[in-house]
N, CA, C and O atoms as CSV, one atom per row, in Angstrom:
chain,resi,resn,atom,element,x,y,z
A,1,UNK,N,N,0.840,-1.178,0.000
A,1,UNK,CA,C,0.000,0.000,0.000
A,1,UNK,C,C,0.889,1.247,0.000
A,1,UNK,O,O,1.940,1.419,0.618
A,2,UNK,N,N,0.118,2.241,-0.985
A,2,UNK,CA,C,1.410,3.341,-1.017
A,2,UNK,C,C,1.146,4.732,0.263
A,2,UNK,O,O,0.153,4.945,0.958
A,3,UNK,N,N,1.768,5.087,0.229
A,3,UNK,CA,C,1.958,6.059,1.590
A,3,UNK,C,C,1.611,7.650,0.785
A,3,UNK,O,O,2.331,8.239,-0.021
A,4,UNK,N,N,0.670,7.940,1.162
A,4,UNK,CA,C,-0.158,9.421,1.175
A,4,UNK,C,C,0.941,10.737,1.157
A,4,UNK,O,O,2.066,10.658,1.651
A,5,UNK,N,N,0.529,11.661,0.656
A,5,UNK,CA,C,1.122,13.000,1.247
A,5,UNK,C,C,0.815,13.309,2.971
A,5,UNK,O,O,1.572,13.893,3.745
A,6,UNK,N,N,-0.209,12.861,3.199
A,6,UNK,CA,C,-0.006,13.217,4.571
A,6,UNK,C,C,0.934,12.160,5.428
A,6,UNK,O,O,1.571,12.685,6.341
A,7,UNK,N,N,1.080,10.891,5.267
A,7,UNK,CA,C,2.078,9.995,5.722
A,7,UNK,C,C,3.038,10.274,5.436
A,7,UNK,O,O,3.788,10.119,6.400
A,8,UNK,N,N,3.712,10.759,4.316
A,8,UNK,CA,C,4.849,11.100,4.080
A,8,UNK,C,C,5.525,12.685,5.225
A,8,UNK,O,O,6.567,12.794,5.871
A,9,UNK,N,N,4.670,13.397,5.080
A,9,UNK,CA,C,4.448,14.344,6.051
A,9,UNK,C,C,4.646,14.239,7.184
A,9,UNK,O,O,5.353,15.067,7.759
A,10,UNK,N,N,4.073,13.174,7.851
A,10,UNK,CA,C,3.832,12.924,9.362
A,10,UNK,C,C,5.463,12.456,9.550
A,10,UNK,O,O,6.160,12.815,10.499
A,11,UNK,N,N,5.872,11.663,8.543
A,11,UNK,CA,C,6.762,10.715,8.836
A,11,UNK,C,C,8.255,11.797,8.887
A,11,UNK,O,O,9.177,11.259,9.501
A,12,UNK,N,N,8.484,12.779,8.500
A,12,UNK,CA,C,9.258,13.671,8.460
A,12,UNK,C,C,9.356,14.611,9.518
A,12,UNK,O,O,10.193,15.031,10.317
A,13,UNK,N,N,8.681,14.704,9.341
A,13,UNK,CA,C,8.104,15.548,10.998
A,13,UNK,C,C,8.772,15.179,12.350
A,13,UNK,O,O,9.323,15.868,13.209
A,14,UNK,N,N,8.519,13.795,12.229
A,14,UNK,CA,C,8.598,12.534,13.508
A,14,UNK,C,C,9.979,12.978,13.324
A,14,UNK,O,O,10.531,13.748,14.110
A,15,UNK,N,N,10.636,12.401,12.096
A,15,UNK,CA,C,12.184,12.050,11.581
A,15,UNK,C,C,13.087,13.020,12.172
A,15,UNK,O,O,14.167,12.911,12.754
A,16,UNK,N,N,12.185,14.211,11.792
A,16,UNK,CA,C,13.184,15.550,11.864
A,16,UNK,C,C,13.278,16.245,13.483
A,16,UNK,O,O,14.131,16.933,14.042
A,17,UNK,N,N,12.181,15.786,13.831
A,17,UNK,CA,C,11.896,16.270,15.377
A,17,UNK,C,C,11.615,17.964,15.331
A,17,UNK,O,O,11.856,18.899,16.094
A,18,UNK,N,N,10.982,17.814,14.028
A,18,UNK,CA,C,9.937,19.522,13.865
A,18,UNK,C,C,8.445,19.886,14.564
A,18,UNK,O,O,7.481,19.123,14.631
A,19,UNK,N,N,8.517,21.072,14.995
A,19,UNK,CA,C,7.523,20.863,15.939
A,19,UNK,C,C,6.939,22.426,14.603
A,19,UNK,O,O,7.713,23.030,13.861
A,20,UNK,N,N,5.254,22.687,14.738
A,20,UNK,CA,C,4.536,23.276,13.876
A,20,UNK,C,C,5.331,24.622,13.768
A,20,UNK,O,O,5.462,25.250,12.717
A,21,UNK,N,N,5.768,24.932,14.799
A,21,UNK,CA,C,6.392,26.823,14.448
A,21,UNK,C,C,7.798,26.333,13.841
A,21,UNK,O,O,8.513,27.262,13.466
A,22,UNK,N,N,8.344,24.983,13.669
A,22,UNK,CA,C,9.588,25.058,12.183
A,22,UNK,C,C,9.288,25.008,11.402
A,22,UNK,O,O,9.751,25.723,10.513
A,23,UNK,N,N,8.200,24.040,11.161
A,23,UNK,CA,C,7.696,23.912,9.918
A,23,UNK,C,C,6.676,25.144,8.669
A,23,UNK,O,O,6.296,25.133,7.499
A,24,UNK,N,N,6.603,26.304,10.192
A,24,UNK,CA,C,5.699,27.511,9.393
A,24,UNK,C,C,7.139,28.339,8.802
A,24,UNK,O,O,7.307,29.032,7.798
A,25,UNK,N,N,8.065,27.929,9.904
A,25,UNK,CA,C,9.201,29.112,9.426
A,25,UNK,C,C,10.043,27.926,7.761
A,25,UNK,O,O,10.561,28.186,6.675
A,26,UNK,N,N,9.841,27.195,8.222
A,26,UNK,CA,C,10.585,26.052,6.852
A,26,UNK,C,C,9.212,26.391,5.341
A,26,UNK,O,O,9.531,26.083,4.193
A,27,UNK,N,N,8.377,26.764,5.515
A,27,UNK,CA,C,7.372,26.962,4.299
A,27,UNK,C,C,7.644,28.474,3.935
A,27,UNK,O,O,7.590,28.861,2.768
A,28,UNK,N,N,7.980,29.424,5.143
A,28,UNK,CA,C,8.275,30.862,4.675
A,28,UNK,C,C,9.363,30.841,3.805
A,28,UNK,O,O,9.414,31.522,2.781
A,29,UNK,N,N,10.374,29.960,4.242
A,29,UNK,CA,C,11.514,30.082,3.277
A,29,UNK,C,C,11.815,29.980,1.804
A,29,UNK,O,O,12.897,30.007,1.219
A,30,UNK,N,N,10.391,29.835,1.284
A,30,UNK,CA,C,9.980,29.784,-0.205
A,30,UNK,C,C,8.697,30.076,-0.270
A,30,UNK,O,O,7.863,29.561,-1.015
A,31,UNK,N,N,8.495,31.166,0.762
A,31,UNK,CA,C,7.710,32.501,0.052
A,31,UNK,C,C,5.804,31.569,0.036
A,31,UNK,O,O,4.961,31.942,-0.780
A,32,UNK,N,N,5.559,30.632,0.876
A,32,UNK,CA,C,4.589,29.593,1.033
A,32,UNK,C,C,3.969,29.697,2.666
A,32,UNK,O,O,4.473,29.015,3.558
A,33,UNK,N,N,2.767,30.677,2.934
A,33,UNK,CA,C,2.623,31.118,3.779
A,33,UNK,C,C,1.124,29.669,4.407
A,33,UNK,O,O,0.047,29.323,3.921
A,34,UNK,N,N,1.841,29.292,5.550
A,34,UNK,CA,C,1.382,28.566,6.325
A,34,UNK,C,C,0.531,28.279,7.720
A,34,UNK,O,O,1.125,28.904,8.599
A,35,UNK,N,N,-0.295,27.783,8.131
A,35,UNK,CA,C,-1.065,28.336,9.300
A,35,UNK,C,C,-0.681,27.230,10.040
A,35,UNK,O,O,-0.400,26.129,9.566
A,36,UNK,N,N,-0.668,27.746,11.985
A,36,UNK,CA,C,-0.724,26.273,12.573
A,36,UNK,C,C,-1.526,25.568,12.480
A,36,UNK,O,O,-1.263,24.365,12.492
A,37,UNK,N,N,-3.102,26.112,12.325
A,37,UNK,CA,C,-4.469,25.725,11.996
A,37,UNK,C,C,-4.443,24.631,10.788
A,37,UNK,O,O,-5.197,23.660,10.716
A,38,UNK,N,N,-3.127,25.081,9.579
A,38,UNK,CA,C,-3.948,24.030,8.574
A,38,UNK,C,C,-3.018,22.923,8.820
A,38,UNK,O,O,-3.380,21.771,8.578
A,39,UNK,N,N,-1.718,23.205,9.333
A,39,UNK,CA,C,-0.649,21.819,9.924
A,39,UNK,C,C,-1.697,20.989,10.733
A,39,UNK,O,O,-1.860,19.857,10.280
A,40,UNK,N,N,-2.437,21.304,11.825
A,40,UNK,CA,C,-3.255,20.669,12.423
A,40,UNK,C,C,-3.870,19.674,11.439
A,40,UNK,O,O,-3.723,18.458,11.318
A,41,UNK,N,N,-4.514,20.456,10.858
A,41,UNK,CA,C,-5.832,19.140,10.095
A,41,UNK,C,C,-5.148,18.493,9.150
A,41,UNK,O,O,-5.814,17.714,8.469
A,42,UNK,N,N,-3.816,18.607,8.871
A,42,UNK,CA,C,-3.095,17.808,7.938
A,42,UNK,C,C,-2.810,16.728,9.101
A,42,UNK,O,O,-2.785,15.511,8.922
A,43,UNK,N,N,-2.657,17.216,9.996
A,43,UNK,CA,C,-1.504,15.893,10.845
A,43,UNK,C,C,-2.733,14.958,11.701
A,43,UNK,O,O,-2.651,14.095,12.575
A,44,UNK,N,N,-3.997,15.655,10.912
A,44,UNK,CA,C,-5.300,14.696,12.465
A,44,UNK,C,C,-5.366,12.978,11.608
A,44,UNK,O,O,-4.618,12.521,10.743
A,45,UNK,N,N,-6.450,12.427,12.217
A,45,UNK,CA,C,-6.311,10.680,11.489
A,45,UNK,C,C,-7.499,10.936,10.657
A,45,UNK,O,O,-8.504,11.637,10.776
A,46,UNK,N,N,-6.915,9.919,9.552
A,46,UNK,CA,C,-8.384,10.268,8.433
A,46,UNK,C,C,-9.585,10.319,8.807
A,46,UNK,O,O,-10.544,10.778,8.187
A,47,UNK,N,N,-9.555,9.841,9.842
A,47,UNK,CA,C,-11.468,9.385,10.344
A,47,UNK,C,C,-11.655,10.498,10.994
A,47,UNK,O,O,-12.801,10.455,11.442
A,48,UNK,N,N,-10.973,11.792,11.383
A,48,UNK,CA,C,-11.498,13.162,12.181
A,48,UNK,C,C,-12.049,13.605,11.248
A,48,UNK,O,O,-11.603,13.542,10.102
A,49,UNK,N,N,-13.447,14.294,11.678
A,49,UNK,CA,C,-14.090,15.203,10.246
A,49,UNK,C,C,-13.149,16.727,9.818
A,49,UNK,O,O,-13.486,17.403,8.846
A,50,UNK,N,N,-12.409,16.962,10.369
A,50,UNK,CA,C,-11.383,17.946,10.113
A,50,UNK,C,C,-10.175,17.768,9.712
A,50,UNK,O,O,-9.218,18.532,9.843
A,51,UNK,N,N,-10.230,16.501,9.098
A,51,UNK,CA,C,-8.821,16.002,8.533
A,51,UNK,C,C,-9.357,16.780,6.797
A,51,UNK,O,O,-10.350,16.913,6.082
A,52,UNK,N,N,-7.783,17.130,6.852
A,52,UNK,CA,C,-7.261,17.801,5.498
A,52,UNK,C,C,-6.545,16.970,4.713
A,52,UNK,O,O,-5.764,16.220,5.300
A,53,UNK,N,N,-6.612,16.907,3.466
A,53,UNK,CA,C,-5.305,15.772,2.644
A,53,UNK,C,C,-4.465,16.740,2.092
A,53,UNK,O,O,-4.878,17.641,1.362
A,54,UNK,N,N,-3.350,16.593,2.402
A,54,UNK,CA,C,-1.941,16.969,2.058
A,54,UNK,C,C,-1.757,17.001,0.710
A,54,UNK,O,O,-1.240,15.980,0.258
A,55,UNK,N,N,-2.048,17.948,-0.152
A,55,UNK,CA,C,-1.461,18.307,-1.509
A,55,UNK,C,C,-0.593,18.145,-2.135
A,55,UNK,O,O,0.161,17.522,-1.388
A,56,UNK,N,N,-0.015,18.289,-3.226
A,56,UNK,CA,C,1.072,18.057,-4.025
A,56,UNK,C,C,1.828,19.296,-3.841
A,56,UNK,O,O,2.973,19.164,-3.409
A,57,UNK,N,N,1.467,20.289,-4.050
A,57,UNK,CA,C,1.887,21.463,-4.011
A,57,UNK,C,C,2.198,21.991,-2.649
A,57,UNK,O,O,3.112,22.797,-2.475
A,58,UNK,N,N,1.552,21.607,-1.821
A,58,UNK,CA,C,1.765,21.753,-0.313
A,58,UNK,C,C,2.928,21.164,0.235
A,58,UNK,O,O,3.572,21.830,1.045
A,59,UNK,N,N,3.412,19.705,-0.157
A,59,UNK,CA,C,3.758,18.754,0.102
A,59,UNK,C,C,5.342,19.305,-0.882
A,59,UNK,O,O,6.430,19.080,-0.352
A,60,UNK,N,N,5.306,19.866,-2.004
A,60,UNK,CA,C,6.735,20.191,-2.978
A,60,UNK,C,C,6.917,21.333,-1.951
A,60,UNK,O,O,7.884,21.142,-1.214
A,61,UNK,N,N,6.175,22.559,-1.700
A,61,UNK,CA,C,6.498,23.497,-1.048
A,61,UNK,C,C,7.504,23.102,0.238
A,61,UNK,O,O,8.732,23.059,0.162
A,62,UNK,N,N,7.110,22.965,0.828
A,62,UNK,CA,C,7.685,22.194,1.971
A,62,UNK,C,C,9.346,21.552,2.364
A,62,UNK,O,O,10.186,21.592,3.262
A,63,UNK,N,N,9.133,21.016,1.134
A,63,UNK,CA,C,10.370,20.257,0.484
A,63,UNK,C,C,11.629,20.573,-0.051
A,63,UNK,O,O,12.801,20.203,0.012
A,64,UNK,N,N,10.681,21.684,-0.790
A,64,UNK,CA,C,11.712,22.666,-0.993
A,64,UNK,C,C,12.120,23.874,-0.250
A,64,UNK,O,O,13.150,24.544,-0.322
A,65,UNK,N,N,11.020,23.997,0.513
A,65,UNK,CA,C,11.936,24.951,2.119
A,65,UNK,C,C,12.748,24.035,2.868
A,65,UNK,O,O,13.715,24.599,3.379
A,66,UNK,N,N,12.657,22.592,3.139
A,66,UNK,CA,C,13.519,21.858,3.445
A,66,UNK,C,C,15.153,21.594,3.213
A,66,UNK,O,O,16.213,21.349,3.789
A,67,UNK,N,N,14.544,21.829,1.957
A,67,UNK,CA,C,16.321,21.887,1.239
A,67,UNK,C,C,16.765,23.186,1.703
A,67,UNK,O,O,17.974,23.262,1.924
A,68,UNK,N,N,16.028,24.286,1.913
A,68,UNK,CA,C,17.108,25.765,2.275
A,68,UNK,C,C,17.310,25.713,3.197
A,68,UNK,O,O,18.485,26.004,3.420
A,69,UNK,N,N,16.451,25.330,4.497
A,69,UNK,CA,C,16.450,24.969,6.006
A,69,UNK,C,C,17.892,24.243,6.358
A,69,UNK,O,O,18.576,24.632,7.305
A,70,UNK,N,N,18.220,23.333,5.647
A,70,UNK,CA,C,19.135,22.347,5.944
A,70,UNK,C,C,20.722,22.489,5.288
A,70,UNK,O,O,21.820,22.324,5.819
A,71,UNK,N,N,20.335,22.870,3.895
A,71,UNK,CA,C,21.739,22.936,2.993
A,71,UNK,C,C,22.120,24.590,3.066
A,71,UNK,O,O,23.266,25.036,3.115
A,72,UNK,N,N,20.842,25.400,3.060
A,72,UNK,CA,C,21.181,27.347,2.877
A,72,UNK,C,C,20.947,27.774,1.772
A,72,UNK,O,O,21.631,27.111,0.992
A,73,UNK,N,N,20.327,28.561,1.202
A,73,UNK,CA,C,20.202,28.750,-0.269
A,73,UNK,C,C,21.145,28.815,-1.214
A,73,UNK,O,O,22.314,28.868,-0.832
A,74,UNK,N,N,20.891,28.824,-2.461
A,74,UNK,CA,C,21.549,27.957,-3.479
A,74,UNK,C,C,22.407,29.119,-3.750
A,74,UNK,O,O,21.950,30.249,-3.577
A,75,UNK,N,N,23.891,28.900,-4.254
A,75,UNK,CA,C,24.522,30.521,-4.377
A,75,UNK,C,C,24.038,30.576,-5.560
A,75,UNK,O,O,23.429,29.760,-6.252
A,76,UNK,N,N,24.505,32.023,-5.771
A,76,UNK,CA,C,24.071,32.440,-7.569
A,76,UNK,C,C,25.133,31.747,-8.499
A,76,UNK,O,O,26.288,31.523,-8.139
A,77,UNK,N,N,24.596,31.417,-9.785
A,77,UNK,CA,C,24.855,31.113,-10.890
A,77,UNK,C,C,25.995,31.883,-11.072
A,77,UNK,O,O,26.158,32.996,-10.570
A,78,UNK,N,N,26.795,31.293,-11.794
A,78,UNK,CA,C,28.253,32.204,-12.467
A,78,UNK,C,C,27.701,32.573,-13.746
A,78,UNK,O,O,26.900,31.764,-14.214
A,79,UNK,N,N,27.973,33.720,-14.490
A,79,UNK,CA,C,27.664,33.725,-15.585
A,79,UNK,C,C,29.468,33.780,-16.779
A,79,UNK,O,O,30.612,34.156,-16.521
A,80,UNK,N,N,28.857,33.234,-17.941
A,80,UNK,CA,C,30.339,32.944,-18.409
A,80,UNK,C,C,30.695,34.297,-18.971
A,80,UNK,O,O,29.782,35.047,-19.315
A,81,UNK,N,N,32.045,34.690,-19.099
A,81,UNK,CA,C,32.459,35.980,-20.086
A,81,UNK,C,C,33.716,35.497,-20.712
A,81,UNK,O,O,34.540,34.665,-20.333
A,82,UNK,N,N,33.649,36.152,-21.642
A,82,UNK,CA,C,34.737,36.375,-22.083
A,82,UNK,C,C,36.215,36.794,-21.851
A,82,UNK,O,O,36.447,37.950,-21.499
A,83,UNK,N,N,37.280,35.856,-22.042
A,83,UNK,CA,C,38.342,36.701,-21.790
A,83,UNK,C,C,39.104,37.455,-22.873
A,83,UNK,O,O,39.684,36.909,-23.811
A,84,UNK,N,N,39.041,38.792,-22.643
A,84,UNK,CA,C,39.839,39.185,-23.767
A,84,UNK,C,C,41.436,39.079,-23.505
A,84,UNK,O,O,42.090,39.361,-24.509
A,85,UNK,N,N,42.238,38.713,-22.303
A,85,UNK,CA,C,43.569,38.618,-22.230
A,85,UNK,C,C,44.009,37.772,-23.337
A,85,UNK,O,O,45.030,38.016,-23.981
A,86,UNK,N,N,43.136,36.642,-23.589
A,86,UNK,CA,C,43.849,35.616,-23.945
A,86,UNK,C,C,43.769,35.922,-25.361
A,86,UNK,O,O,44.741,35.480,-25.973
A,87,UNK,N,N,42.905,36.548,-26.093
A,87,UNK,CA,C,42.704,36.987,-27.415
A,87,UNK,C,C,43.940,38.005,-28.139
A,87,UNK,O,O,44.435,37.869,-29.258
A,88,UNK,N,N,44.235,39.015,-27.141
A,88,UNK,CA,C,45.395,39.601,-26.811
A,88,UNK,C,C,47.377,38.982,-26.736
A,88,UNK,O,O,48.389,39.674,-26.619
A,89,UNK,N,N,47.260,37.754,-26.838
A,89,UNK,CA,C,48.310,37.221,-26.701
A,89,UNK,C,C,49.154,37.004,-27.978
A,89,UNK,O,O,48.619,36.462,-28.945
A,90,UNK,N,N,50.268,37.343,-28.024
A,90,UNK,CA,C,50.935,37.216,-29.447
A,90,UNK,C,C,51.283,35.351,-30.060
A,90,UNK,O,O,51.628,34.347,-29.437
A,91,UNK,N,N,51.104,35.498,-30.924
A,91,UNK,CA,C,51.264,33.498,-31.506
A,91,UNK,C,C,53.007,33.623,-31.388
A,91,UNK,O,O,53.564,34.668,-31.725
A,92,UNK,N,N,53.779,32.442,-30.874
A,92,UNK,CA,C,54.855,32.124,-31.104
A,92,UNK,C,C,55.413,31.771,-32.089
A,92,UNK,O,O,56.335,30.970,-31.936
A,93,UNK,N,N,55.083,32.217,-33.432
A,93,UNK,CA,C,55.716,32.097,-34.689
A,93,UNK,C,C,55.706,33.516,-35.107
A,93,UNK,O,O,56.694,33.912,-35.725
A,94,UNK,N,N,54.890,34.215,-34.903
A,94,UNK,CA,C,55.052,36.287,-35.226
A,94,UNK,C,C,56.487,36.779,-34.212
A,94,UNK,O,O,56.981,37.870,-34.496
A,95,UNK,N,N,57.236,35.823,-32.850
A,95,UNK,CA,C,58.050,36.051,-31.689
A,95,UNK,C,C,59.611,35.436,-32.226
A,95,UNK,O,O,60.736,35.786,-31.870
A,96,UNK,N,N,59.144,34.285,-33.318
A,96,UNK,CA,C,60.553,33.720,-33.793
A,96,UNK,C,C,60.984,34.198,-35.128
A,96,UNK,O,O,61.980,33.833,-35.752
A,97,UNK,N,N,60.018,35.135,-35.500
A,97,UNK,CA,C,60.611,35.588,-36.937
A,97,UNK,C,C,61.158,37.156,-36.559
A,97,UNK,O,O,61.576,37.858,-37.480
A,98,UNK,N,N,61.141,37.570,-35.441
A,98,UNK,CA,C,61.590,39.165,-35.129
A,98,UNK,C,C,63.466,38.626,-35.035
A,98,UNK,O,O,64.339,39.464,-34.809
């Protein structure tokens, strides 16, 4: 039997030893604004009439505040340039005919 977004959820939680105010500050960290209210009804048992099912999007969000929480955000990209030194350099056959 396959394991839910909310099992997967719960099970991280447990893992990580996150209690609801990390997990609101771990969803801010990608701009994914979170309530303790809706962590609640995600984490109740299916049979509460106030159980919520854990989204896809809820569930990536998360995940990916996880990764900044833990590793730090990603540095910036290098962008490539050009070197003109090296374009600039004389060929060693224009150096043996002087």
């Amino acid at each position: 039997m396959a394991l839910s977004n909310n099992d997967v959820f719960k099970k991280l939680r447990v893992a990580l030893k996150l209690r609801d105010d990390d997990i609101v500050k771990i969803c801010a960290l990608v701009d994914f604004a979170v309530t303790k209210s809706e962590l609640g009804a995600i984490f109740r048992s299916e049979d509460h009439p106030k159980y919520v099912e854990c989204g896809d999007q809820f569930l990536r969000n998360f995940l990916n505040g996880l990764v900044i929480h833990m590793r730090g955000p990603m540095p910036p990209k290098k962008t490539k340039t050009t070197d003109s030194s090296k374009k600039s350099t004389p060929n060693k056959r224009s150096q043996k005919e002087d």
